[in-house]
Structures are given as structure tokens and as C-alpha cells.
JSON list of C-alpha atoms in Angstrom, two decimals:
[
{"chain": "A", "resi": 25, "resn": "MET", "atom": "CA", "xyz": [-39.84, -121.17, -28.42]},
{"chain": "A", "resi": 26, "resn": "ALA", "atom": "CA", "xyz": [-41.56, -121.60, -25.09]},
{"chain": "A", "resi": 27, "resn": "VAL", "atom": "CA", "xyz": [-44.49, -123.95, -25.01]},
{"chain": "A", "resi": 28, "resn": "ASP", "atom": "CA", "xyz": [-47.55, -122.98, -22.98]},
{"chain": "A", "resi": 29, "resn": "THR", "atom": "CA", "xyz": [-48.23, -126.00, -20.82]},
{"chain": "A", "resi": 30, "resn": "ARG", "atom": "CA", "xyz": [-51.19, -124.49, -19.03]},
{"chain": "A", "resi": 31, "resn": "THR", "atom": "CA", "xyz": [-54.46, -126.31, -19.42]},
{"chain": "A", "resi": 32, "resn": "ASP", "atom": "CA", "xyz": [-57.77, -124.59, -19.96]},
{"chain": "A", "resi": 33, "resn": "ARG", "atom": "CA", "xyz": [-59.90, -125.63, -17.02]},
{"chain": "A", "resi": 34, "resn": "ARG", "atom": "CA", "xyz": [-63.03, -123.97, -18.28]},
{"chain": "A", "resi": 35, "resn": "PRO", "atom": "CA", "xyz": [-65.89, -126.47, -18.66]},
{"chain": "A", "resi": 36, "resn": "SER", "atom": "CA", "xyz": [-66.58, -127.54, -22.22]},
{"chain": "A", "resi": 37, "resn": "SER", "atom": "CA", "xyz": [-70.01, -129.08, -21.74]},
{"chain": "A", "resi": 38, "resn": "TYR", "atom": "CA", "xyz": [-73.21, -127.05, -21.56]},
{"chain": "A", "resi": 39, "resn": "ALA", "atom": "CA", "xyz": [-74.00, -128.52, -18.12]},
{"chain": "A", "resi": 40, "resn": "GLY", "atom": "CA", "xyz": [-70.54, -127.55, -16.87]},
{"chain": "A", "resi": 41, "resn": "ILE", "atom": "CA", "xyz": [-70.83, -124.02, -18.22]},
{"chain": "A", "resi": 42, "resn": "LEU", "atom": "CA", "xyz": [-74.28, -123.67, -16.65]},
{"chain": "A", "resi": 43, "resn": "TRP", "atom": "CA", "xyz": [-73.11, -124.98, -13.28]},
{"chain": "A", "resi": 44, "resn": "HIS", "atom": "CA", "xyz": [-70.11, -122.63, -13.17]},
{"chain": "A", "resi": 45, "resn": "SER", "atom": "CA", "xyz": [-72.27, -119.59, -13.85]},
{"chain": "A", "resi": 46, "resn": "THR", "atom": "CA", "xyz": [-74.02, -117.67, -11.10]},
{"chain": "A", "resi": 47, "resn": "VAL", "atom": "CA", "xyz": [-77.36, -118.07, -12.83]},
{"chain": "A", "resi": 48, "resn": "GLY", "atom": "CA", "xyz": [-76.77, -121.81, -13.14]},
{"chain": "A", "resi": 49, "resn": "LYS", "atom": "CA", "xyz": [-75.98, -122.20, -9.45]},
{"chain": "A", "resi": 50, "resn": "LYS", "atom": "CA", "xyz": [-79.05, -120.21, -8.47]},
{"chain": "A", "resi": 51, "resn": "THR", "atom": "CA", "xyz": [-81.17, -122.35, -10.80]},
{"chain": "A", "resi": 52, "resn": "ALA", "atom": "CA", "xyz": [-79.70, -125.52, -9.29]},
{"chain": "A", "resi": 53, "resn": "MET", "atom": "CA", "xyz": [-80.56, -124.20, -5.83]},
{"chain": "A", "resi": 54, "resn": "ALA", "atom": "CA", "xyz": [-84.12, -123.39, -6.90]},
{"chain": "A", "resi": 55, "resn": "VAL", "atom": "CA", "xyz": [-84.78, -126.76, -8.57]},
{"chain": "A", "resi": 56, "resn": "SER", "atom": "CA", "xyz": [-83.21, -128.79, -5.76]},
{"chain": "A", "resi": 57, "resn": "GLY", "atom": "CA", "xyz": [-85.18, -126.70, -3.28]},
{"chain": "A", "resi": 58, "resn": "ILE", "atom": "CA", "xyz": [-88.44, -127.55, -5.05]},
{"chain": "A", "resi": 59, "resn": "VAL", "atom": "CA", "xyz": [-87.54, -131.26, -4.94]},
{"chain": "A", "resi": 60, "resn": "MET", "atom": "CA", "xyz": [-86.96, -131.02, -1.19]},
{"chain": "A", "resi": 61, "resn": "LEU", "atom": "CA", "xyz": [-90.15, -129.01, -0.71]},
{"chain": "A", "resi": 62, "resn": "LEU", "atom": "CA", "xyz": [-92.25, -131.69, -2.45]},
{"chain": "A", "resi": 63, "resn": "TYR", "atom": "CA", "xyz": [-90.62, -134.31, -0.22]},
{"chain": "A", "resi": 64, "resn": "LEU", "atom": "CA", "xyz": [-91.38, -132.26, 2.90]},
{"chain": "A", "resi": 65, "resn": "VAL", "atom": "CA", "xyz": [-95.06, -131.96, 1.99]},
{"chain": "A", "resi": 66, "resn": "ALA", "atom": "CA", "xyz": [-95.32, -135.74, 1.47]},
{"chain": "A", "resi": 67, "resn": "HIS", "atom": "CA", "xyz": [-93.31, -136.40, 4.64]},
{"chain": "A", "resi": 68, "resn": "MET", "atom": "CA", "xyz": [-95.51, -134.13, 6.74]},
{"chain": "A", "resi": 69, "resn": "LEU", "atom": "CA", "xyz": [-98.69, -135.80, 5.47]},
{"chain": "A", "resi": 70, "resn": "GLY", "atom": "CA", "xyz": [-97.21, -139.18, 6.31]},
{"chain": "A", "resi": 71, "resn": "ASN", "atom": "CA", "xyz": [-96.23, -138.00, 9.80]},
{"chain": "A", "resi": 72, "resn": "LEU", "atom": "CA", "xyz": [-99.79, -136.87, 10.51]},
{"chain": "A", "resi": 73, "resn": "LYS", "atom": "CA", "xyz": [-100.96, -140.47, 10.14]},
{"chain": "A", "resi": 74, "resn": "ILE", "atom": "CA", "xyz": [-99.70, -140.93, 13.68]},
{"chain": "A", "resi": 75, "resn": "PHE", "atom": "CA", "xyz": [-102.97, -139.36, 14.88]},
{"chain": "A", "resi": 76, "resn": "PHE", "atom": "CA", "xyz": [-104.87, -142.36, 13.49]},
{"chain": "A", "resi": 77, "resn": "GLY", "atom": "CA", "xyz": [-103.11, -144.80, 15.79]},
{"chain": "A", "resi": 78, "resn": "ALA", "atom": "CA", "xyz": [-100.21, -147.23, 15.81]},
{"chain": "A", "resi": 79, "resn": "ALA", "atom": "CA", "xyz": [-101.71, -149.66, 13.28]},
{"chain": "A", "resi": 80, "resn": "GLU", "atom": "CA", "xyz": [-102.30, -146.90, 10.72]},
{"chain": "A", "resi": 81, "resn": "PHE", "atom": "CA", "xyz": [-98.85, -145.35, 11.19]},
{"chain": "A", "resi": 82, "resn": "ASP", "atom": "CA", "xyz": [-96.96, -148.64, 11.19]},
{"chain": "A", "resi": 83, "resn": "GLY", "atom": "CA", "xyz": [-98.94, -149.75, 8.14]},
{"chain": "A", "resi": 84, "resn": "TYR", "atom": "CA", "xyz": [-97.93, -146.58, 6.32]},
{"chain": "A", "resi": 85, "resn": "ALA", "atom": "CA", "xyz": [-94.26, -147.16, 7.21]},
{"chain": "A", "resi": 86, "resn": "HIS", "atom": "CA", "xyz": [-94.51, -150.71, 5.88]},
{"chain": "A", "resi": 87, "resn": "TRP", "atom": "CA", "xyz": [-96.21, -149.51, 2.67]},
{"chain": "A", "resi": 88, "resn": "LEU", "atom": "CA", "xyz": [-93.29, -147.17, 1.95]},
{"chain": "A", "resi": 89, "resn": "ARG", "atom": "CA", "xyz": [-91.03, -150.22, 1.81]},
{"chain": "A", "resi": 90, "resn": "THR", "atom": "CA", "xyz": [-93.27, -152.13, -0.59]},
{"chain": "A", "resi": 91, "resn": "ILE", "atom": "CA", "xyz": [-94.01, -149.44, -3.19]},
{"chain": "A", "resi": 92, "resn": "GLY", "atom": "CA", "xyz": [-93.41, -150.75, -6.69]},
{"chain": "A", "resi": 93, "resn": "GLU", "atom": "CA", "xyz": [-93.48, -154.46, -5.82]},
{"chain": "A", "resi": 94, "resn": "PRO", "atom": "CA", "xyz": [-93.17, -156.85, -7.52]},
{"chain": "A", "resi": 95, "resn": "PHE", "atom": "CA", "xyz": [-91.53, -154.74, -10.26]},
{"chain": "A", "resi": 96, "resn": "LEU", "atom": "CA", "xyz": [-89.20, -153.23, -7.67]},
{"chain": "A", "resi": 97, "resn": "HIS", "atom": "CA", "xyz": [-87.63, -155.26, -4.89]},
{"chain": "A", "resi": 98, "resn": "HIS", "atom": "CA", "xyz": [-88.42, -154.60, -1.23]},
{"chain": "A", "resi": 99, "resn": "GLU", "atom": "CA", "xyz": [-87.35, -151.06, -0.19]},
{"chain": "A", "resi": 100, "resn": "TRP", "atom": "CA", "xyz": [-86.00, -150.19, -3.66]},
{"chain": "A", "resi": 101, "resn": "PHE", "atom": "CA", "xyz": [-88.39, -147.27, -4.08]},
{"chain": "A", "resi": 102, "resn": "LEU", "atom": "CA", "xyz": [-87.44, -145.98, -0.63]},
{"chain": "A", "resi": 103, "resn": "TRP", "atom": "CA", "xyz": [-83.75, -146.09, -1.49]},
{"chain": "A", "resi": 104, "resn": "ILE", "atom": "CA", "xyz": [-84.32, -144.41, -4.85]},
{"chain": "A", "resi": 105, "resn": "ALA", "atom": "CA", "xyz": [-86.18, -141.64, -3.05]},
{"chain": "A", "resi": 106, "resn": "ARG", "atom": "CA", "xyz": [-83.35, -141.33, -0.51]},
{"chain": "A", "resi": 107, "resn": "VAL", "atom": "CA", "xyz": [-80.71, -141.06, -3.24]},
{"chain": "A", "resi": 108, "resn": "VAL", "atom": "CA", "xyz": [-82.70, -138.38, -5.10]},
{"chain": "A", "resi": 109, "resn": "LEU", "atom": "CA", "xyz": [-83.24, -136.46, -1.87]},
{"chain": "A", "resi": 110, "resn": "LEU", "atom": "CA", "xyz": [-79.57, -136.75, -0.90]},
{"chain": "A", "resi": 111, "resn": "ALA", "atom": "CA", "xyz": [-78.54, -135.47, -4.34]},
{"chain": "A", "resi": 112, "resn": "ALA", "atom": "CA", "xyz": [-80.92, -132.51, -3.95]},
{"chain": "A", "resi": 113, "resn": "VAL", "atom": "CA", "xyz": [-79.51, -131.70, -0.50]},
{"chain": "A", "resi": 114, "resn": "VAL", "atom": "CA", "xyz": [-75.90, -131.89, -1.73]},
{"chain": "A", "resi": 115, "resn": "VAL", "atom": "CA", "xyz": [-76.56, -129.76, -4.83]},
{"chain": "A", "resi": 116, "resn": "HIS", "atom": "CA", "xyz": [-78.47, -127.21, -2.75]},
{"chain": "A", "resi": 117, "resn": "ALA", "atom": "CA", "xyz": [-75.76, -126.98, -0.07]},
{"chain": "A", "resi": 118, "resn": "VAL", "atom": "CA", "xyz": [-72.81, -126.87, -2.50]},
{"chain": "A", "resi": 119, "resn": "ALA", "atom": "CA", "xyz": [-74.45, -124.24, -4.70]},
{"chain": "A", "resi": 120, "resn": "ALA", "atom": "CA", "xyz": [-75.31, -122.12, -1.64]},
{"chain": "A", "resi": 121, "resn": "TYR", "atom": "CA", "xyz": [-71.75, -122.35, -0.32]},
{"chain": "A", "resi": 122, "resn": "GLN", "atom": "CA", "xyz": [-70.15, -121.54, -3.67]},
{"chain": "A", "resi": 123, "resn": "LEU", "atom": "CA", "xyz": [-72.48, -118.60, -4.27]},
{"chain": "A", "resi": 124, "resn": "SER", "atom": "CA", "xyz": [-71.62, -117.28, -0.81]},
{"chain": "A", "resi": 125, "resn": "ARG", "atom": "CA", "xyz": [-67.89, -117.58, -1.52]},
{"chain": "A", "resi": 126, "resn": "ARG", "atom": "CA", "xyz": [-68.35, -115.94, -4.92]},
{"chain": "A", "resi": 127, "resn": "ASP", "atom": "CA", "xyz": [-70.21, -113.05, -3.32]},
{"chain": "A", "resi": 128, "resn": "ILE", "atom": "CA", "xyz": [-67.39, -112.53, -0.81]},
{"chain": "A", "resi": 129, "resn": "ALA", "atom": "CA", "xyz": [-64.74, -112.71, -3.56]},
{"chain": "A", "resi": 130, "resn": "ALA", "atom": "CA", "xyz": [-66.58, -110.07, -5.56]},
{"chain": "A", "resi": 131, "resn": "ARG", "atom": "CA", "xyz": [-65.97, -107.51, -2.78]},
{"chain": "A", "resi": 132, "resn": "PRO", "atom": "CA", "xyz": [-62.55, -108.40, -1.31]},
{"chain": "A", "resi": 133, "resn": "GLN", "atom": "CA", "xyz": [-61.71, -104.91, -0.03]},
{"chain": "A", "resi": 134, "resn": "LYS", "atom": "CA", "xyz": [-62.84, -103.97, 3.43]},
{"chain": "A", "resi": 135, "resn": "TYR", "atom": "CA", "xyz": [-65.42, -101.25, 3.76]},
{"chain": "A", "resi": 136, "resn": "VAL", "atom": "CA", "xyz": [-64.05, -97.86, 4.78]},
{"chain": "A", "resi": 137, "resn": "HIS", "atom": "CA", "xyz": [-66.69, -97.57, 7.45]},
{"chain": "A", "resi": 138, "resn": "LYS", "atom": "CA", "xyz": [-68.43, -100.28, 9.39]},
{"chain": "A", "resi": 139, "resn": "LYS", "atom": "CA", "xyz": [-69.36, -103.17, 7.14]},
{"chain": "A", "resi": 140, "resn": "PRO", "atom": "CA", "xyz": [-73.12, -103.30, 6.71]},
{"chain": "A", "resi": 141, "resn": "ARG", "atom": "CA", "xyz": [-74.75, -106.31, 8.32]},
{"chain": "A", "resi": 142, "resn": "ALA", "atom": "CA", "xyz": [-76.19, -109.04, 6.14]},
{"chain": "A", "resi": 143, "resn": "SER", "atom": "CA", "xyz": [-79.90, -108.79, 5.59]},
{"chain": "A", "resi": 144, "resn": "TYR", "atom": "CA", "xyz": [-82.32, -110.67, 7.83]},
{"chain": "A", "resi": 145, "resn": "ALA", "atom": "CA", "xyz": [-83.19, -113.03, 4.97]},
{"chain": "A", "resi": 146, "resn": "THR", "atom": "CA", "xyz": [-79.52, -113.78, 4.25]},
{"chain": "A", "resi": 147, "resn": "ARG", "atom": "CA", "xyz": [-78.71, -114.54, 7.88]},
{"chain": "A", "resi": 148, "resn": "THR", "atom": "CA", "xyz": [-81.83, -116.66, 8.21]},
{"chain": "A", "resi": 149, "resn": "MET", "atom": "CA", "xyz": [-81.02, -118.73, 5.12]},
{"chain": "A", "resi": 150, "resn": "ARG", "atom": "CA", "xyz": [-77.39, -119.19, 6.12]},
{"chain": "A", "resi": 151, "resn": "TRP", "atom": "CA", "xyz": [-77.90, -120.23, 9.74]},
{"chain": "A", "resi": 152, "resn": "GLY", "atom": "CA", "xyz": [-81.15, -122.01, 8.96]},
{"chain": "A", "resi": 153, "resn": "GLY", "atom": "CA", "xyz": [-79.31, -124.14, 6.41]},
{"chain": "A", "resi": 154, "resn": "ILE", "atom": "CA", "xyz": [-76.63, -125.07, 8.94]},
{"chain": "A", "resi": 155, "resn": "ILE", "atom": "CA", "xyz": [-79.22, -125.96, 11.59]},
{"chain": "A", "resi": 156, "resn": "LEU", "atom": "CA", "xyz": [-81.18, -128.08, 9.12]},
{"chain": "A", "resi": 157, "resn": "GLY", "atom": "CA", "xyz": [-78.01, -129.83, 7.93]},
{"chain": "A", "resi": 158, "resn": "LEU", "atom": "CA", "xyz": [-77.14, -130.82, 11.50]},
{"chain": "A", "resi": 159, "resn": "PHE", "atom": "CA", "xyz": [-80.74, -131.83, 12.15]},
{"chain": "A", "resi": 160, "resn": "ILE", "atom": "CA", "xyz": [-80.82, -134.17, 9.14]},
{"chain": "A", "resi": 161, "resn": "VAL", "atom": "CA", "xyz": [-77.86, -136.07, 10.60]},
{"chain": "A", "resi": 162, "resn": "TRP", "atom": "CA", "xyz": [-79.57, -136.25, 14.00]},
{"chain": "A", "resi": 163, "resn": "HIS", "atom": "CA", "xyz": [-82.91, -137.27, 12.50]},
{"chain": "A", "resi": 164, "resn": "ILE", "atom": "CA", "xyz": [-81.33, -140.15, 10.57]},
{"chain": "A", "resi": 165, "resn": "LEU", "atom": "CA", "xyz": [-79.48, -141.37, 13.67]},
{"chain": "A", "resi": 166, "resn": "ASP", "atom": "CA", "xyz": [-82.66, -141.01, 15.71]},
{"chain": "A", "resi": 167, "resn": "LEU", "atom": "CA", "xyz": [-85.44, -142.56, 13.63]},
{"chain": "A", "resi": 168, "resn": "THR", "atom": "CA", "xyz": [-83.70, -144.34, 10.73]},
{"chain": "A", "resi": 169, "resn": "THR", "atom": "CA", "xyz": [-80.66, -146.08, 12.18]},
{"chain": "A", "resi": 170, "resn": "LEU", "atom": "CA", "xyz": [-82.07, -145.79, 15.75]},
{"chain": "A", "resi": 171, "resn": "THR", "atom": "CA", "xyz": [-78.56, -145.07, 17.02]},
{"chain": "A", "resi": 172, "resn": "VAL", "atom": "CA", "xyz": [-79.38, -142.22, 19.43]},
{"chain": "A", "resi": 173, "resn": "ASN", "atom": "CA", "xyz": [-82.88, -143.39, 20.38]},
{"chain": "A", "resi": 174, "resn": "PRO", "atom": "CA", "xyz": [-82.31, -145.45, 23.56]},
{"chain": "A", "resi": 175, "resn": "ARG", "atom": "CA", "xyz": [-85.82, -146.94, 23.63]},
{"chain": "A", "resi": 176, "resn": "ALA", "atom": "CA", "xyz": [-86.14, -147.58, 19.90]},
{"chain": "A", "resi": 177, "resn": "GLU", "atom": "CA", "xyz": [-87.05, -150.99, 18.55]},
{"chain": "A", "resi": 178, "resn": "ALA", "atom": "CA", "xyz": [-86.66, -151.94, 14.90]},
{"chain": "A", "resi": 179, "resn": "GLY", "atom": "CA", "xyz": [-89.95, -152.52, 13.10]},
{"chain": "A", "resi": 180, "resn": "HIS", "atom": "CA", "xyz": [-92.03, -150.33, 15.44]},
{"chain": "A", "resi": 181, "resn": "PRO", "atom": "CA", "xyz": [-92.00, -146.81, 13.94]},
{"chain": "A", "resi": 182, "resn": "TYR", "atom": "CA", "xyz": [-94.98, -145.53, 15.97]},
{"chain": "A", "resi": 183, "resn": "ALA", "atom": "CA", "xyz": [-93.39, -146.54, 19.26]},
{"chain": "A", "resi": 184, "resn": "ASN", "atom": "CA", "xyz": [-90.04, -145.11, 18.17]},
{"chain": "A", "resi": 185, "resn": "VAL", "atom": "CA", "xyz": [-91.58, -141.71, 17.40]},
{"chain": "A", "resi": 186, "resn": "VAL", "atom": "CA", "xyz": [-93.30, -141.67, 20.79]},
{"chain": "A", "resi": 187, "resn": "ALA", "atom": "CA", "xyz": [-90.01, -142.68, 22.44]},
{"chain": "A", "resi": 188, "resn": "THR", "atom": "CA", "xyz": [-87.98, -139.88, 20.87]},
{"chain": "A", "resi": 189, "resn": "PHE", "atom": "CA", "xyz": [-90.56, -137.22, 21.72]},
{"chain": "A", "resi": 190, "resn": "SER", "atom": "CA", "xyz": [-90.84, -138.46, 25.28]},
{"chain": "A", "resi": 191, "resn": "THR", "atom": "CA", "xyz": [-87.45, -136.87, 25.95]},
{"chain": "A", "resi": 192, "resn": "TRP", "atom": "CA", "xyz": [-86.99, -133.13, 26.46]},
{"chain": "A", "resi": 193, "resn": "TYR", "atom": "CA", "xyz": [-83.95, -132.95, 24.18]},
{"chain": "A", "resi": 194, "resn": "GLY", "atom": "CA", "xyz": [-85.73, -134.81, 21.39]},
{"chain": "A", "resi": 195, "resn": "ASN", "atom": "CA", "xyz": [-88.49, -132.22, 21.45]},
{"chain": "A", "resi": 196, "resn": "VAL", "atom": "CA", "xyz": [-86.15, -129.23, 21.66]},
{"chain": "A", "resi": 197, "resn": "ILE", "atom": "CA", "xyz": [-83.98, -130.40, 18.74]},
{"chain": "A", "resi": 198, "resn": "TYR", "atom": "CA", "xyz": [-86.99, -131.18, 16.56]},
{"chain": "A", "resi": 199, "resn": "ILE", "atom": "CA", "xyz": [-88.99, -128.01, 17.29]},
{"chain": "A", "resi": 200, "resn": "VAL", "atom": "CA", "xyz": [-86.01, -125.68, 16.84]},
{"chain": "A", "resi": 201, "resn": "ALA", "atom": "CA", "xyz": [-85.20, -127.38, 13.54]},
{"chain": "A", "resi": 202, "resn": "MET", "atom": "CA", "xyz": [-88.80, -127.08, 12.33]},
{"chain": "A", "resi": 203, "resn": "LEU", "atom": "CA", "xyz": [-88.89, -123.38, 13.19]},
{"chain": "A", "resi": 204, "resn": "ALA", "atom": "CA", "xyz": [-85.69, -122.94, 11.18]},
{"chain": "A", "resi": 205, "resn": "LEU", "atom": "CA", "xyz": [-87.28, -124.95, 8.37]},
{"chain": "A", "resi": 206, "resn": "GLY", "atom": "CA", "xyz": [-90.30, -122.65, 8.28]},
{"chain": "A", "resi": 207, "resn": "LEU", "atom": "CA", "xyz": [-88.14, -119.54, 7.96]},
{"chain": "A", "resi": 208, "resn": "HIS", "atom": "CA", "xyz": [-85.98, -121.27, 5.35]},
{"chain": "A", "resi": 209, "resn": "ILE", "atom": "CA", "xyz": [-89.02, -122.19, 3.24]},
{"chain": "A", "resi": 210, "resn": "ARG", "atom": "CA", "xyz": [-90.52, -118.71, 3.59]},
{"chain": "A", "resi": 211, "resn": "HIS", "atom": "CA", "xyz": [-87.45, -117.01, 2.13]},
{"chain": "A", "resi": 212, "resn": "GLY", "atom": "CA", "xyz": [-86.37, -119.89, -0.10]},
{"chain": "A", "resi": 213, "resn": "PHE", "atom": "CA", "xyz": [-89.68, -120.22, -1.95]},
{"chain": "A", "resi": 214, "resn": "TRP", "atom": "CA", "xyz": [-89.66, -116.54, -2.84]},
{"chain": "A", "resi": 215, "resn": "SER", "atom": "CA", "xyz": [-86.01, -116.69, -3.98]},
{"chain": "A", "resi": 216, "resn": "ALA", "atom": "CA", "xyz": [-86.73, -119.77, -6.12]},
{"chain": "A", "resi": 217, "resn": "ALA", "atom": "CA", "xyz": [-89.69, -118.03, -7.75]},
{"chain": "A", "resi": 218, "resn": "GLN", "atom": "CA", "xyz": [-87.48, -115.08, -8.64]},
{"chain": "A", "resi": 219, "resn": "THR", "atom": "CA", "xyz": [-84.70, -117.30, -9.99]},
{"chain": "A", "resi": 220, "resn": "LEU", "atom": "CA", "xyz": [-87.07, -119.32, -12.18]},
{"chain": "A", "resi": 221, "resn": "GLY", "atom": "CA", "xyz": [-88.80, -116.19, -13.45]},
{"chain": "A", "resi": 222, "resn": "ALA", "atom": "CA", "xyz": [-92.17, -116.98, -11.91]},
{"chain": "A", "resi": 223, "resn": "ASN", "atom": "CA", "xyz": [-92.49, -113.61, -10.20]},
{"chain": "A", "resi": 224, "resn": "ARG", "atom": "CA", "xyz": [-94.30, -110.82, -11.98]},
{"chain": "A", "resi": 225, "resn": "PRO", "atom": "CA", "xyz": [-95.50, -107.44, -10.69]},
{"chain": "A", "resi": 226, "resn": "GLY", "atom": "CA", "xyz": [-99.04, -108.82, -10.48]},
{"chain": "A", "resi": 227, "resn": "ARG", "atom": "CA", "xyz": [-97.96, -112.10, -8.90]},
{"chain": "A", "resi": 228, "resn": "ASP", "atom": "CA", "xyz": [-95.60, -110.91, -6.19]},
{"chain": "A", "resi": 229, "resn": "ARG", "atom": "CA", "xyz": [-98.25, -110.60, -3.51]},
{"chain": "A", "resi": 230, "resn": "THR", "atom": "CA", "xyz": [-99.68, -114.03, -4.36]},
{"chain": "A", "resi": 231, "resn": "LEU", "atom": "CA", "xyz": [-96.27, -115.71, -4.35]},
{"chain": "A", "resi": 232, "resn": "LYS", "atom": "CA", "xyz": [-95.38, -114.16, -1.00]},
{"chain": "A", "resi": 233, "resn": "ALA", "atom": "CA", "xyz": [-98.71, -115.33, 0.41]},
{"chain": "A", "resi": 234, "resn": "ILE", "atom": "CA", "xyz": [-98.04, -118.86, -0.87]},
{"chain": "A", "resi": 235, "resn": "ALA", "atom": "CA", "xyz": [-94.55, -118.79, 0.67]},
{"chain": "A", "resi": 236, "resn": "ASN", "atom": "CA", "xyz": [-95.95, -117.69, 4.04]},
{"chain": "A", "resi": 237, "resn": "LEU", "atom": "CA", "xyz": [-98.74, -120.28, 3.90]},
{"chain": "A", "resi": 238, "resn": "LEU", "atom": "CA", "xyz": [-96.38, -123.13, 2.97]},
{"chain": "A", "resi": 239, "resn": "ALA", "atom": "CA", "xyz": [-93.98, -122.19, 5.75]},
{"chain": "A", "resi": 240, "resn": "LEU", "atom": "CA", "xyz": [-96.79, -121.96, 8.31]},
{"chain": "A", "resi": 241, "resn": "VAL", "atom": "CA", "xyz": [-98.53, -125.21, 7.32]},
{"chain": "A", "resi": 242, "resn": "LEU", "atom": "CA", "xyz": [-95.32, -127.25, 7.20]},
{"chain": "A", "resi": 243, "resn": "THR", "atom": "CA", "xyz": [-94.02, -125.83, 10.47]},
{"chain": "A", "resi": 244, "resn": "LEU", "atom": "CA", "xyz": [-97.28, -126.47, 12.33]},
{"chain": "A", "resi": 245, "resn": "GLY", "atom": "CA", "xyz": [-97.74, -129.85, 10.67]},
{"chain": "A", "resi": 246, "resn": "PHE", "atom": "CA", "xyz": [-94.35, -131.12, 11.75]},
{"chain": "A", "resi": 247, "resn": "ILE", "atom": "CA", "xyz": [-94.44, -129.58, 15.23]},
{"chain": "A", "resi": 248, "resn": "ALA", "atom": "CA", "xyz": [-97.91, -131.06, 15.86]},
{"chain": "A", "resi": 249, "resn": "VAL", "atom": "CA", "xyz": [-96.38, -134.52, 16.35]},
{"chain": "A", "resi": 250, "resn": "PRO", "atom": "CA", "xyz": [-93.94, -133.76, 19.22]},
{"chain": "A", "resi": 251, "resn": "VAL", "atom": "CA", "xyz": [-96.44, -131.43, 20.88]},
{"chain": "A", "resi": 252, "resn": "SER", "atom": "CA", "xyz": [-99.09, -134.17, 20.78]},
{"chain": "A", "resi": 253, "resn": "VAL", "atom": "CA", "xyz": [-96.71, -136.67, 22.33]},
{"chain": "A", "resi": 254, "resn": "MET", "atom": "CA", "xyz": [-95.75, -134.17, 25.04]},
{"chain": "A", "resi": 255, "resn": "THR", "atom": "CA", "xyz": [-99.38, -133.45, 25.88]},
{"chain": "A", "resi": 256, "resn": "GLY", "atom": "CA", "xyz": [-100.46, -137.10, 25.80]},
{"chain": "A", "resi": 257, "resn": "VAL", "atom": "CA", "xyz": [-102.68, -136.79, 22.74]},
{"chain": "A", "resi": 258, "resn": "VAL", "atom": "CA", "xyz": [-100.41, -139.38, 21.10]},
{"chain": "A", "resi": 259, "resn": "SER", "atom": "CA", "xyz": [-99.07, -142.08, 23.40]}
]
């Protein structure tokens, strides 16, 4: 009698079953997106401290490294936040990729006529995600490790921000990425609301307005820094 040596690869845990389902992946994208959105709001508010001068901005950067002391060691809170943010980014990106592949696999046959183009929202989310992924790498190398910032000096965050936005390419990279971020938030917030069941016939207009407002405020808030350096408001 032949013995079936095949193993059942289906997940046995509830978390595994949830992750392997389409609904689970969409939920993971929505929750991780909210985590990143909360970080972006806090990050933007911190960036705007640059308008209060070098002492204020540098003091804020130092405070981030001392949160939780003496219970937490120096920079522990910052590293915990980085790990949580990295996990959110990875979950968001992996879920988005797998959902995209699943969508393609669901319609393997070519269309008889010309294949309809992806919607504007779909193209925006896809390319916006790629742009933002590349920007995150650049941003870390620019203002965290100071690898690609030729005039950077460790321990002087205000001066380093001014240095990076004193170059044309630093401004172009940052502004393009922030425009992509605004579009990503505008469509992503609405998608997350739908996934989590927050949308209702009477709420749709309000949720869309919130999505537009969040995208606008965050985009303008982030872009205000490089524009101010370019125009000499911040120097």
C-alpha cells in the first residue's frame, strides 16, 4: 500500500490562517498603515521644531534619545520605536506584494481584447510604495547614518538638515517622495477604513475629507522644511 508522504502545509494556528487569507492580509496592511501614519504625524511635528531655531531642534533630537530614562537606557526607546516601525513597514510591503501576486494569479488568462489599465488609485499605491521604499533607504543614509550627507556632522541634527537641503538633489528627492507620500496616504487611509469596517454610507464623505486633509497637512508639513531652507527662512 502506498504511503502518502505529502505534508499539509496549511497553517494550523489562528494567526497563520488569518495571515494566509486575503482578509487577513488586507487587515495587516490597514493596521500597519495606521502605525506608520501615527509615526508620520509625530515625525512631522518634530520636524517643524526646526522653525524655532537650532537649540530647540537639537534639544528635541537629544530628548528622543533620553525618553524613558532611567528606566530605559540611553536610546532604548528610540530603538524600540525603530523596530516597531520597521516591522510595520515590512508587514505592509509583504502583504501588499502578496495581495498583488494573488490578484494576478486569480486571472491568469490574457484578456481577449486589450487588457484594461489599472485604476489610478492602484497605480498610485504601487509606484508610490516603491518610491517611498527607496526614499526610506536614502533618508536613513542621509540623516541617520550620515553616509550620503557630505557636510554632515554627528551630534548636530539642525546643521545636518540644513546641509542636506542646501543641495538641489536633496530637495528633489525629498519633495518627490513627500508628494508620493501624500497620494499614498490619501488612497491608503480610505482603503484602511474600508478594510476595518469604519466606512458607512453616512460616513463616506467624512472619511474621504479626513483622508484628503491628512494627506494635505502631512505633505505640506514635511515639504515646508526643505522649502524654508531653500528660501533662507531656515539657515
